[in-house]
């Protein structure tokens, strides 16, 4: 994987997770949970990224299932 290329491509994607969105609330919950467990925000970043990735996969699967149900 070419990290620089992935970052360049990602730079063209729309920003998600603003504080007033459902995804932003999800991010804040992860940070709050980790802070309560004694981790700094910086230490929470890998967990945040991992959980955000998993959340994206789950949301994608839900959308795909809903799309398939509509076409059946």
PDB file of N, CA, C and O in Angstrom:
ATOM      1  N   UNK A   1       0.856  -1.171   0.000  1.00  0.00           N
ATOM      2  CA  UNK A   1       0.000   0.000   0.000  1.00  0.00           C
ATOM      3  C   UNK A   1       0.900   1.232   0.000  1.00  0.00           C
ATOM      4  O   UNK A   1       1.837   1.338   0.781  1.00  0.00           O
ATOM      5  N   UNK A   2       0.618   2.157  -0.876  1.00  0.00           N
ATOM      6  CA  UNK A   2       1.343   3.428  -0.945  1.00  0.00           C
ATOM      7  C   UNK A   2       0.590   4.440  -0.085  1.00  0.00           C
ATOM      8  O   UNK A   2      -0.445   4.980  -0.485  1.00  0.00           O
ATOM      9  N   UNK A   3       1.115   4.695   1.098  1.00  0.00           N
ATOM     10  CA  UNK A   3       0.442   5.573   2.057  1.00  0.00           C
ATOM     11  C   UNK A   3       0.237   6.974   1.485  1.00  0.00           C
ATOM     12  O   UNK A   3      -0.840   7.563   1.637  1.00  0.00           O
ATOM     13  N   UNK A   4       1.247   7.500   0.814  1.00  0.00           N
ATOM     14  CA  UNK A   4       1.117   8.856   0.240  1.00  0.00           C
ATOM     15  C   UNK A   4      -0.013   8.915  -0.777  1.00  0.00           C
ATOM     16  O   UNK A   4      -0.784   9.877  -0.795  1.00  0.00           O
ATOM     17  N   UNK A   5      -0.133   7.880  -1.591  1.00  0.00           N
ATOM     18  CA  UNK A   5      -1.206   7.830  -2.587  1.00  0.00           C
ATOM     19  C   UNK A   5      -2.571   7.713  -1.906  1.00  0.00           C
ATOM     20  O   UNK A   5      -3.533   8.369  -2.307  1.00  0.00           O
ATOM     21  N   UNK A   6      -2.653   6.898  -0.873  1.00  0.00           N
ATOM     22  CA  UNK A   6      -3.912   6.743  -0.144  1.00  0.00           C
ATOM     23  C   UNK A   6      -4.327   8.068   0.511  1.00  0.00           C
ATOM     24  O   UNK A   6      -5.493   8.439   0.484  1.00  0.00           O
ATOM     25  N   UNK A   7      -3.371   8.792   1.084  1.00  0.00           N
ATOM     26  CA  UNK A   7      -3.668  10.093   1.692  1.00  0.00           C
ATOM     27  C   UNK A   7      -4.113  11.103   0.635  1.00  0.00           C
ATOM     28  O   UNK A   7      -5.014  11.901   0.878  1.00  0.00           O
ATOM     29  N   UNK A   8      -3.492  11.063  -0.527  1.00  0.00           N
ATOM     30  CA  UNK A   8      -3.880  11.966  -1.616  1.00  0.00           C
ATOM     31  C   UNK A   8      -5.322  11.691  -2.041  1.00  0.00           C
ATOM     32  O   UNK A   8      -6.139  12.607  -2.166  1.00  0.00           O
ATOM     33  N   UNK A   9      -5.657  10.420  -2.230  1.00  0.00           N
ATOM     34  CA  UNK A   9      -7.014  10.036  -2.628  1.00  0.00           C
ATOM     35  C   UNK A   9      -8.006  10.433  -1.540  1.00  0.00           C
ATOM     36  O   UNK A   9      -9.071  10.990  -1.811  1.00  0.00           O
ATOM     37  N   UNK A  10      -7.657  10.159  -0.286  1.00  0.00           N
ATOM     38  CA  UNK A  10      -8.533  10.478   0.831  1.00  0.00           C
ATOM     39  C   UNK A  10      -8.779  11.983   0.941  1.00  0.00           C
ATOM     40  O   UNK A  10      -9.850  12.411   1.367  1.00  0.00           O
ATOM     41  N   UNK A  11      -7.804  12.772   0.534  1.00  0.00           N
ATOM     42  CA  UNK A  11      -7.940  14.222   0.576  1.00  0.00           C
ATOM     43  C   UNK A  11      -9.039  14.753  -0.335  1.00  0.00           C
ATOM     44  O   UNK A  11      -9.504  15.880  -0.167  1.00  0.00           O
ATOM     45  N   UNK A  12      -9.468  13.941  -1.300  1.00  0.00           N
ATOM     46  CA  UNK A  12     -10.530  14.346  -2.228  1.00  0.00           C
ATOM     47  C   UNK A  12     -11.918  13.951  -1.734  1.00  0.00           C
ATOM     48  O   UNK A  12     -12.917  14.256  -2.379  1.00  0.00           O
ATOM     49  N   UNK A  13     -11.983  13.244  -0.600  1.00  0.00           N
ATOM     50  CA  UNK A  13     -13.259  12.777  -0.080  1.00  0.00           C
ATOM     51  C   UNK A  13     -13.893  13.847   0.798  1.00  0.00           C
ATOM     52  O   UNK A  13     -13.198  14.640   1.421  1.00  0.00           O
ATOM     53  N   UNK A  14     -15.218  13.868   0.879  1.00  0.00           N
ATOM     54  CA  UNK A  14     -15.874  14.865   1.734  1.00  0.00           C
ATOM     55  C   UNK A  14     -15.595  14.591   3.206  1.00  0.00           C
ATOM     56  O   UNK A  14     -15.406  13.441   3.611  1.00  0.00           O
ATOM     57  N   UNK A  15     -15.577  15.649   3.990  1.00  0.00           N
ATOM     58  CA  UNK A  15     -15.357  15.548   5.438  1.00  0.00           C
ATOM     59  C   UNK A  15     -16.595  14.954   6.089  1.00  0.00           C
ATOM     60  O   UNK A  15     -17.714  15.356   5.796  1.00  0.00           O
ATOM     61  N   UNK A  16     -16.383  13.997   6.952  1.00  0.00           N
ATOM     62  CA  UNK A  16     -17.479  13.370   7.680  1.00  0.00           C
ATOM     63  C   UNK A  16     -17.184  13.491   9.174  1.00  0.00           C
ATOM     64  O   UNK A  16     -16.059  13.658   9.586  1.00  0.00           O
ATOM     65  N   UNK A  17     -18.185  13.371   9.989  1.00  0.00           N
ATOM     66  CA  UNK A  17     -17.990  13.309  11.429  1.00  0.00           C
ATOM     67  C   UNK A  17     -17.954  14.641  12.144  1.00  0.00           C
ATOM     68  O   UNK A  17     -17.394  14.749  13.226  1.00  0.00           O
ATOM     69  N   UNK A  18     -18.570  15.673  11.554  1.00  0.00           N
ATOM     70  CA  UNK A  18     -18.669  16.954  12.249  1.00  0.00           C
ATOM     71  C   UNK A  18     -19.427  16.742  13.560  1.00  0.00           C
ATOM     72  O   UNK A  18     -20.221  15.809  13.686  1.00  0.00           O
ATOM     73  N   UNK A  19     -19.188  17.604  14.521  1.00  0.00           N
ATOM     74  CA  UNK A  19     -19.748  17.405  15.861  1.00  0.00           C
ATOM     75  C   UNK A  19     -21.270  17.352  15.887  1.00  0.00           C
ATOM     76  O   UNK A  19     -21.839  16.732  16.778  1.00  0.00           O
ATOM     77  N   UNK A  20     -21.927  17.966  14.928  1.00  0.00           N
ATOM     78  CA  UNK A  20     -23.394  17.982  14.934  1.00  0.00           C
ATOM     79  C   UNK A  20     -24.011  16.838  14.123  1.00  0.00           C
ATOM     80  O   UNK A  20     -25.180  16.888  13.771  1.00  0.00           O
ATOM     81  N   UNK A  21     -23.219  15.798  13.844  1.00  0.00           N
ATOM     82  CA  UNK A  21     -23.720  14.660  13.080  1.00  0.00           C
ATOM     83  C   UNK A  21     -23.731  13.410  13.945  1.00  0.00           C
ATOM     84  O   UNK A  21     -23.119  13.356  15.013  1.00  0.00           O
ATOM     85  N   UNK A  22     -24.412  12.383  13.479  1.00  0.00           N
ATOM     86  CA  UNK A  22     -24.443  11.100  14.185  1.00  0.00           C
ATOM     87  C   UNK A  22     -23.037  10.520  14.288  1.00  0.00           C
ATOM     88  O   UNK A  22     -22.652   9.994  15.337  1.00  0.00           O
ATOM     89  N   UNK A  23     -22.265  10.626  13.217  1.00  0.00           N
ATOM     90  CA  UNK A  23     -20.902  10.112  13.230  1.00  0.00           C
ATOM     91  C   UNK A  23     -20.024  10.902  14.200  1.00  0.00           C
ATOM     92  O   UNK A  23     -19.199  10.329  14.903  1.00  0.00           O
ATOM     93  N   UNK A  24     -20.236  12.205  14.280  1.00  0.00           N
ATOM     94  CA  UNK A  24     -19.491  13.023  15.232  1.00  0.00           C
ATOM     95  C   UNK A  24     -19.791  12.617  16.666  1.00  0.00           C
ATOM     96  O   UNK A  24     -18.885  12.566  17.509  1.00  0.00           O
ATOM     97  N   UNK A  25     -21.039  12.308  16.938  1.00  0.00           N
ATOM     98  CA  UNK A  25     -21.426  11.841  18.275  1.00  0.00           C
ATOM     99  C   UNK A  25     -20.765  10.496  18.573  1.00  0.00           C
ATOM    100  O   UNK A  25     -20.322  10.245  19.700  1.00  0.00           O
ATOM    101  N   UNK A  26     -20.669   9.642  17.563  1.00  0.00           N
ATOM    102  CA  UNK A  26     -19.996   8.346  17.708  1.00  0.00           C
ATOM    103  C   UNK A  26     -18.528   8.555  18.054  1.00  0.00           C
ATOM    104  O   UNK A  26     -18.003   7.929  18.985  1.00  0.00           O
ATOM    105  N   UNK A  27     -17.853   9.457  17.329  1.00  0.00           N
ATOM    106  CA  UNK A  27     -16.442   9.750  17.610  1.00  0.00           C
ATOM    107  C   UNK A  27     -16.275  10.276  19.032  1.00  0.00           C
ATOM    108  O   UNK A  27     -15.367   9.873  19.750  1.00  0.00           O
ATOM    109  N   UNK A  28     -17.135  11.192  19.425  1.00  0.00           N
ATOM    110  CA  UNK A  28     -17.045  11.774  20.764  1.00  0.00           C
ATOM    111  C   UNK A  28     -17.258  10.715  21.840  1.00  0.00           C
ATOM    112  O   UNK A  28     -16.595  10.731  22.870  1.00  0.00           O
ATOM    113  N   UNK A  29     -18.161   9.785  21.591  1.00  0.00           N
ATOM    114  CA  UNK A  29     -18.405   8.714  22.556  1.00  0.00           C
ATOM    115  C   UNK A  29     -17.168   7.841  22.727  1.00  0.00           C
ATOM    116  O   UNK A  29     -16.832   7.437  23.851  1.00  0.00           O
ATOM    117  N   UNK A  30     -16.474   7.558  21.631  1.00  0.00           N
ATOM    118  CA  UNK A  30     -15.242   6.757  21.713  1.00  0.00           C
ATOM    119  C   UNK A  30     -14.190   7.498  22.526  1.00  0.00           C
ATOM    120  O   UNK A  30     -13.563   6.926  23.423  1.00  0.00           O
ATOM    121  N   UNK A  31     -13.992   8.768  22.228  1.00  0.00           N
ATOM    122  CA  UNK A  31     -12.999   9.559  22.955  1.00  0.00           C
ATOM    123  C   UNK A  31     -13.366   9.649  24.434  1.00  0.00           C
ATOM    124  O   UNK A  31     -12.515   9.460  25.306  1.00  0.00           O
ATOM    125  N   UNK A  32     -14.638   9.896  24.731  1.00  0.00           N
ATOM    126  CA  UNK A  32     -15.082   9.986  26.118  1.00  0.00           C
ATOM    127  C   UNK A  32     -14.866   8.663  26.849  1.00  0.00           C
ATOM    128  O   UNK A  32     -14.380   8.641  27.996  1.00  0.00           O
ATOM    129  N   UNK A  33     -15.198   7.570  26.201  1.00  0.00           N
ATOM    130  CA  UNK A  33     -15.026   6.252  26.798  1.00  0.00           C
ATOM    131  C   UNK A  33     -13.551   5.998  27.108  1.00  0.00           C
ATOM    132  O   UNK A  33     -13.211   5.513  28.196  1.00  0.00           O
ATOM    133  N   UNK A  34     -12.677   6.327  26.177  1.00  0.00           N
ATOM    134  CA  UNK A  34     -11.250   6.111  26.386  1.00  0.00           C
ATOM    135  C   UNK A  34     -10.687   7.054  27.439  1.00  0.00           C
ATOM    136  O   UNK A  34      -9.822   6.669  28.222  1.00  0.00           O
ATOM    137  N   UNK A  35     -11.180   8.290  27.478  1.00  0.00           N
ATOM    138  CA  UNK A  35     -10.735   9.248  28.492  1.00  0.00           C
ATOM    139  C   UNK A  35     -11.125   8.753  29.878  1.00  0.00           C
ATOM    140  O   UNK A  35     -10.323   8.812  30.813  1.00  0.00           O
ATOM    141  N   UNK A  36     -12.339   8.246  30.003  1.00  0.00           N
ATOM    142  CA  UNK A  36     -12.792   7.701  31.288  1.00  0.00           C
ATOM    143  C   UNK A  36     -11.964   6.493  31.710  1.00  0.00           C
ATOM    144  O   UNK A  36     -11.803   6.232  32.903  1.00  0.00           O
ATOM    145  N   UNK A  37     -11.428   5.765  30.732  1.00  0.00           N
ATOM    146  CA  UNK A  37     -10.586   4.601  31.027  1.00  0.00           C
ATOM    147  C   UNK A  37      -9.136   5.010  31.327  1.00  0.00           C
ATOM    148  O   UNK A  37      -8.295   4.154  31.578  1.00  0.00           O
ATOM    149  N   UNK A  38      -8.849   6.317  31.271  1.00  0.00           N
ATOM    150  CA  UNK A  38      -7.525   6.802  31.628  1.00  0.00           C
ATOM    151  C   UNK A  38      -6.595   7.072  30.468  1.00  0.00           C
ATOM    152  O   UNK A  38      -5.420   7.369  30.678  1.00  0.00           O
ATOM    153  N   UNK A  39      -7.094   6.981  29.233  1.00  0.00           N
ATOM    154  CA  UNK A  39      -6.260   7.239  28.067  1.00  0.00           C
ATOM    155  C   UNK A  39      -6.341   8.716  27.683  1.00  0.00           C
ATOM    156  O   UNK A  39      -7.384   9.345  27.839  1.00  0.00           O
ATOM    157  N   UNK A  40      -5.253   9.249  27.145  1.00  0.00           N
ATOM    158  CA  UNK A  40      -5.281  10.607  26.610  1.00  0.00           C
ATOM    159  C   UNK A  40      -5.956  10.574  25.244  1.00  0.00           C
ATOM    160  O   UNK A  40      -6.129   9.500  24.653  1.00  0.00           O
ATOM    161  N   UNK A  41      -6.316  11.742  24.744  1.00  0.00           N
ATOM    162  CA  UNK A  41      -6.922  11.803  23.409  1.00  0.00           C
ATOM    163  C   UNK A  41      -5.957  11.233  22.372  1.00  0.00           C
ATOM    164  O   UNK A  41      -6.357  10.491  21.475  1.00  0.00           O
ATOM    165  N   UNK A  42      -4.675  11.550  22.513  1.00  0.00           N
ATOM    166  CA  UNK A  42      -3.680  11.040  21.569  1.00  0.00           C
ATOM    167  C   UNK A  42      -3.619   9.513  21.593  1.00  0.00           C
ATOM    168  O   UNK A  42      -3.469   8.870  20.556  1.00  0.00           O
ATOM    169  N   UNK A  43      -3.732   8.940  22.780  1.00  0.00           N
ATOM    170  CA  UNK A  43      -3.721   7.482  22.898  1.00  0.00           C
ATOM    171  C   UNK A  43      -5.007   6.874  22.347  1.00  0.00           C
ATOM    172  O   UNK A  43      -5.033   5.695  21.992  1.00  0.00           O
ATOM    173  N   UNK A  44      -6.058   7.653  22.244  1.00  0.00           N
ATOM    174  CA  UNK A  44      -7.346   7.170  21.746  1.00  0.00           C
ATOM    175  C   UNK A  44      -7.414   7.125  20.223  1.00  0.00           C
ATOM    176  O   UNK A  44      -8.307   6.489  19.674  1.00  0.00           O
ATOM    177  N   UNK A  45      -6.504   7.806  19.552  1.00  0.00           N
ATOM    178  CA  UNK A  45      -6.582   7.922  18.090  1.00  0.00           C
ATOM    179  C   UNK A  45      -6.598   6.564  17.392  1.00  0.00           C
ATOM    180  O   UNK A  45      -7.462   6.331  16.533  1.00  0.00           O
ATOM    181  N   UNK A  46      -5.678   5.621  17.699  1.00  0.00           N
ATOM    182  CA  UNK A  46      -5.756   4.320  16.999  1.00  0.00           C
ATOM    183  C   UNK A  46      -7.087   3.608  17.215  1.00  0.00           C
ATOM    184  O   UNK A  46      -7.651   3.043  16.281  1.00  0.00           O
ATOM    185  N   UNK A  47      -7.612   3.663  18.441  1.00  0.00           N
ATOM    186  CA  UNK A  47      -8.902   3.034  18.724  1.00  0.00           C
ATOM    187  C   UNK A  47     -10.009   3.734  17.938  1.00  0.00           C
ATOM    188  O   UNK A  47     -10.880   3.090  17.362  1.00  0.00           O
ATOM    189  N   UNK A  48      -9.979   5.051  17.909  1.00  0.00           N
ATOM    190  CA  UNK A  48     -10.970   5.827  17.170  1.00  0.00           C
ATOM    191  C   UNK A  48     -10.958   5.444  15.695  1.00  0.00           C
ATOM    192  O   UNK A  48     -12.004   5.185  15.101  1.00  0.00           O
ATOM    193  N   UNK A  49      -9.782   5.389  15.116  1.00  0.00           N
ATOM    194  CA  UNK A  49      -9.677   5.039  13.694  1.00  0.00           C
ATOM    195  C   UNK A  49     -10.180   3.625  13.434  1.00  0.00           C
ATOM    196  O   UNK A  49     -10.902   3.381  12.458  1.00  0.00           O
ATOM    197  N   UNK A  50      -9.793   2.697  14.287  1.00  0.00           N
ATOM    198  CA  UNK A  50     -10.218   1.315  14.118  1.00  0.00           C
ATOM    199  C   UNK A  50     -11.730   1.185  14.234  1.00  0.00           C
ATOM    200  O   UNK A  50     -12.375   0.534  13.408  1.00  0.00           O
ATOM    201  N   UNK A  51     -12.308   1.810  15.254  1.00  0.00           N
ATOM    202  CA  UNK A  51     -13.749   1.708  15.446  1.00  0.00           C
ATOM    203  C   UNK A  51     -14.514   2.464  14.365  1.00  0.00           C
ATOM    204  O   UNK A  51     -15.589   2.026  13.947  1.00  0.00           O
ATOM    205  N   UNK A  52     -13.965   3.581  13.895  1.00  0.00           N
ATOM    206  CA  UNK A  52     -14.627   4.321  12.806  1.00  0.00           C
ATOM    207  C   UNK A  52     -14.625   3.487  11.528  1.00  0.00           C
ATOM    208  O   UNK A  52     -15.621   3.451  10.795  1.00  0.00           O
ATOM    209  N   UNK A  53     -13.533   2.790  11.271  1.00  0.00           N
ATOM    210  CA  UNK A  53     -13.460   1.920  10.090  1.00  0.00           C
ATOM    211  C   UNK A  53     -14.497   0.799  10.196  1.00  0.00           C
ATOM    212  O   UNK A  53     -15.248   0.535   9.244  1.00  0.00           O
ATOM    213  N   UNK A  54     -14.552   0.151  11.355  1.00  0.00           N
ATOM    214  CA  UNK A  54     -15.524  -0.927  11.560  1.00  0.00           C
ATOM    215  C   UNK A  54     -16.956  -0.393  11.437  1.00  0.00           C
ATOM    216  O   UNK A  54     -17.822  -1.045  10.844  1.00  0.00           O
ATOM    217  N   UNK A  55     -17.197   0.797  11.985  1.00  0.00           N
ATOM    218  CA  UNK A  55     -18.523   1.424  11.898  1.00  0.00           C
ATOM    219  C   UNK A  55     -18.898   1.681  10.433  1.00  0.00           C
ATOM    220  O   UNK A  55     -20.028   1.441  10.024  1.00  0.00           O
ATOM    221  N   UNK A  56     -17.934   2.130   9.650  1.00  0.00           N
ATOM    222  CA  UNK A  56     -18.178   2.358   8.225  1.00  0.00           C
ATOM    223  C   UNK A  56     -18.540   1.085   7.494  1.00  0.00           C
ATOM    224  O   UNK A  56     -19.433   1.067   6.640  1.00  0.00           O
ATOM    225  N   UNK A  57     -17.868   0.009   7.833  1.00  0.00           N
ATOM    226  CA  UNK A  57     -18.180  -1.278   7.212  1.00  0.00           C
ATOM    227  C   UNK A  57     -19.592  -1.714   7.594  1.00  0.00           C
ATOM    228  O   UNK A  57     -20.376  -2.154   6.752  1.00  0.00           O
ATOM    229  N   UNK A  58     -19.936  -1.578   8.868  1.00  0.00           N
ATOM    230  CA  UNK A  58     -21.276  -1.957   9.339  1.00  0.00           C
ATOM    231  C   UNK A  58     -22.343  -1.135   8.624  1.00  0.00           C
ATOM    232  O   UNK A  58     -23.347  -1.675   8.149  1.00  0.00           O
ATOM    233  N   UNK A  59     -22.126   0.186   8.526  1.00  0.00           N
ATOM    234  CA  UNK A  59     -23.103   1.053   7.843  1.00  0.00           C
ATOM    235  C   UNK A  59     -23.231   0.672   6.376  1.00  0.00           C
ATOM    236  O   UNK A  59     -24.337   0.647   5.830  1.00  0.00           O
ATOM    237  N   UNK A  60     -22.120   0.359   5.736  1.00  0.00           N
ATOM    238  CA  UNK A  60     -22.145  -0.058   4.334  1.00  0.00           C
ATOM    239  C   UNK A  60     -22.944  -1.336   4.145  1.00  0.00           C
ATOM    240  O   UNK A  60     -23.717  -1.466   3.186  1.00  0.00           O
ATOM    241  N   UNK A  61     -22.765  -2.281   5.058  1.00  0.00           N
ATOM    242  CA  UNK A  61     -23.518  -3.538   4.977  1.00  0.00           C
ATOM    243  C   UNK A  61     -25.014  -3.289   5.174  1.00  0.00           C
ATOM    244  O   UNK A  61     -25.841  -3.881   4.480  1.00  0.00           O
ATOM    245  N   UNK A  62     -25.351  -2.406   6.106  1.00  0.00           N
ATOM    246  CA  UNK A  62     -26.768  -2.086   6.335  1.00  0.00           C
ATOM    247  C   UNK A  62     -27.387  -1.465   5.090  1.00  0.00           C
ATOM    248  O   UNK A  62     -28.510  -1.807   4.705  1.00  0.00           O
ATOM    249  N   UNK A  63     -26.668  -0.537   4.480  1.00  0.00           N
ATOM    250  CA  UNK A  63     -27.181   0.111   3.264  1.00  0.00           C
ATOM    251  C   UNK A  63     -27.336  -0.890   2.135  1.00  0.00           C
ATOM    252  O   UNK A  63     -28.326  -0.853   1.398  1.00  0.00           O
ATOM    253  N   UNK A  64     -26.367  -1.794   1.999  1.00  0.00           N
ATOM    254  CA  UNK A  64     -26.441  -2.805   0.938  1.00  0.00           C
ATOM    255  C   UNK A  64     -27.618  -3.745   1.179  1.00  0.00           C
ATOM    256  O   UNK A  64     -28.348  -4.074   0.241  1.00  0.00           O
ATOM    257  N   UNK A  65     -27.837  -4.150   2.410  1.00  0.00           N
ATOM    258  CA  UNK A  65     -28.980  -5.025   2.724  1.00  0.00           C
ATOM    259  C   UNK A  65     -30.300  -4.312   2.432  1.00  0.00           C
ATOM    260  O   UNK A  65     -31.226  -4.912   1.883  1.00  0.00           O
ATOM    261  N   UNK A  66     -30.377  -3.035   2.794  1.00  0.00           N
ATOM    262  CA  UNK A  66     -31.597  -2.264   2.536  1.00  0.00           C
ATOM    263  C   UNK A  66     -31.820  -2.124   1.035  1.00  0.00           C
ATOM    264  O   UNK A  66     -32.953  -2.238   0.559  1.00  0.00           O
ATOM    265  N   UNK A  67     -30.755  -1.912   0.297  1.00  0.00           N
ATOM    266  CA  UNK A  67     -30.863  -1.791  -1.161  1.00  0.00           C
ATOM    267  C   UNK A  67     -31.348  -3.100  -1.768  1.00  0.00           C
ATOM    268  O   UNK A  67     -32.214  -3.121  -2.638  1.00  0.00           O
ATOM    269  N   UNK A  68     -30.811  -4.216  -1.292  1.00  0.00           N
ATOM    270  CA  UNK A  68     -31.221  -5.528  -1.809  1.00  0.00           C
ATOM    271  C   UNK A  68     -32.681  -5.809  -1.483  1.00  0.00           C
ATOM    272  O   UNK A  68     -33.399  -6.388  -2.302  1.00  0.00           O
ATOM    273  N   UNK A  69     -33.123  -5.427  -0.292  1.00  0.00           N
ATOM    274  CA  UNK A  69     -34.534  -5.663   0.084  1.00  0.00           C
ATOM    275  C   UNK A  69     -35.470  -4.863  -0.817  1.00  0.00           C
ATOM    276  O   UNK A  69     -36.556  -5.318  -1.155  1.00  0.00           O
ATOM    277  N   UNK A  70     -35.062  -3.680  -1.222  1.00  0.00           N
ATOM    278  CA  UNK A  70     -35.887  -2.855  -2.101  1.00  0.00           C
ATOM    279  C   UNK A  70     -36.043  -3.505  -3.474  1.00  0.00           C
ATOM    280  O   UNK A  70     -37.079  -3.360  -4.113  1.00  0.00           O
ATOM    281  N   UNK A  71     -35.015  -4.181  -3.951  1.00  0.00           N
ATOM    282  CA  UNK A  71     -35.026  -4.756  -5.301  1.00  0.00           C
ATOM    283  C   UNK A  71     -35.607  -6.170  -5.346  1.00  0.00           C
ATOM    284  O   UNK A  71     -35.719  -6.741  -6.406  1.00  0.00           O
ATOM    285  N   UNK A  72     -35.961  -6.706  -4.210  1.00  0.00           N
ATOM    286  CA  UNK A  72     -36.507  -8.074  -4.197  1.00  0.00           C
ATOM    287  C   UNK A  72     -38.006  -8.043  -4.199  1.00  0.00           C
ATOM    288  O   UNK A  72     -38.703  -7.217  -3.854  1.00  0.00           O
TER     289      UNK A  72
END
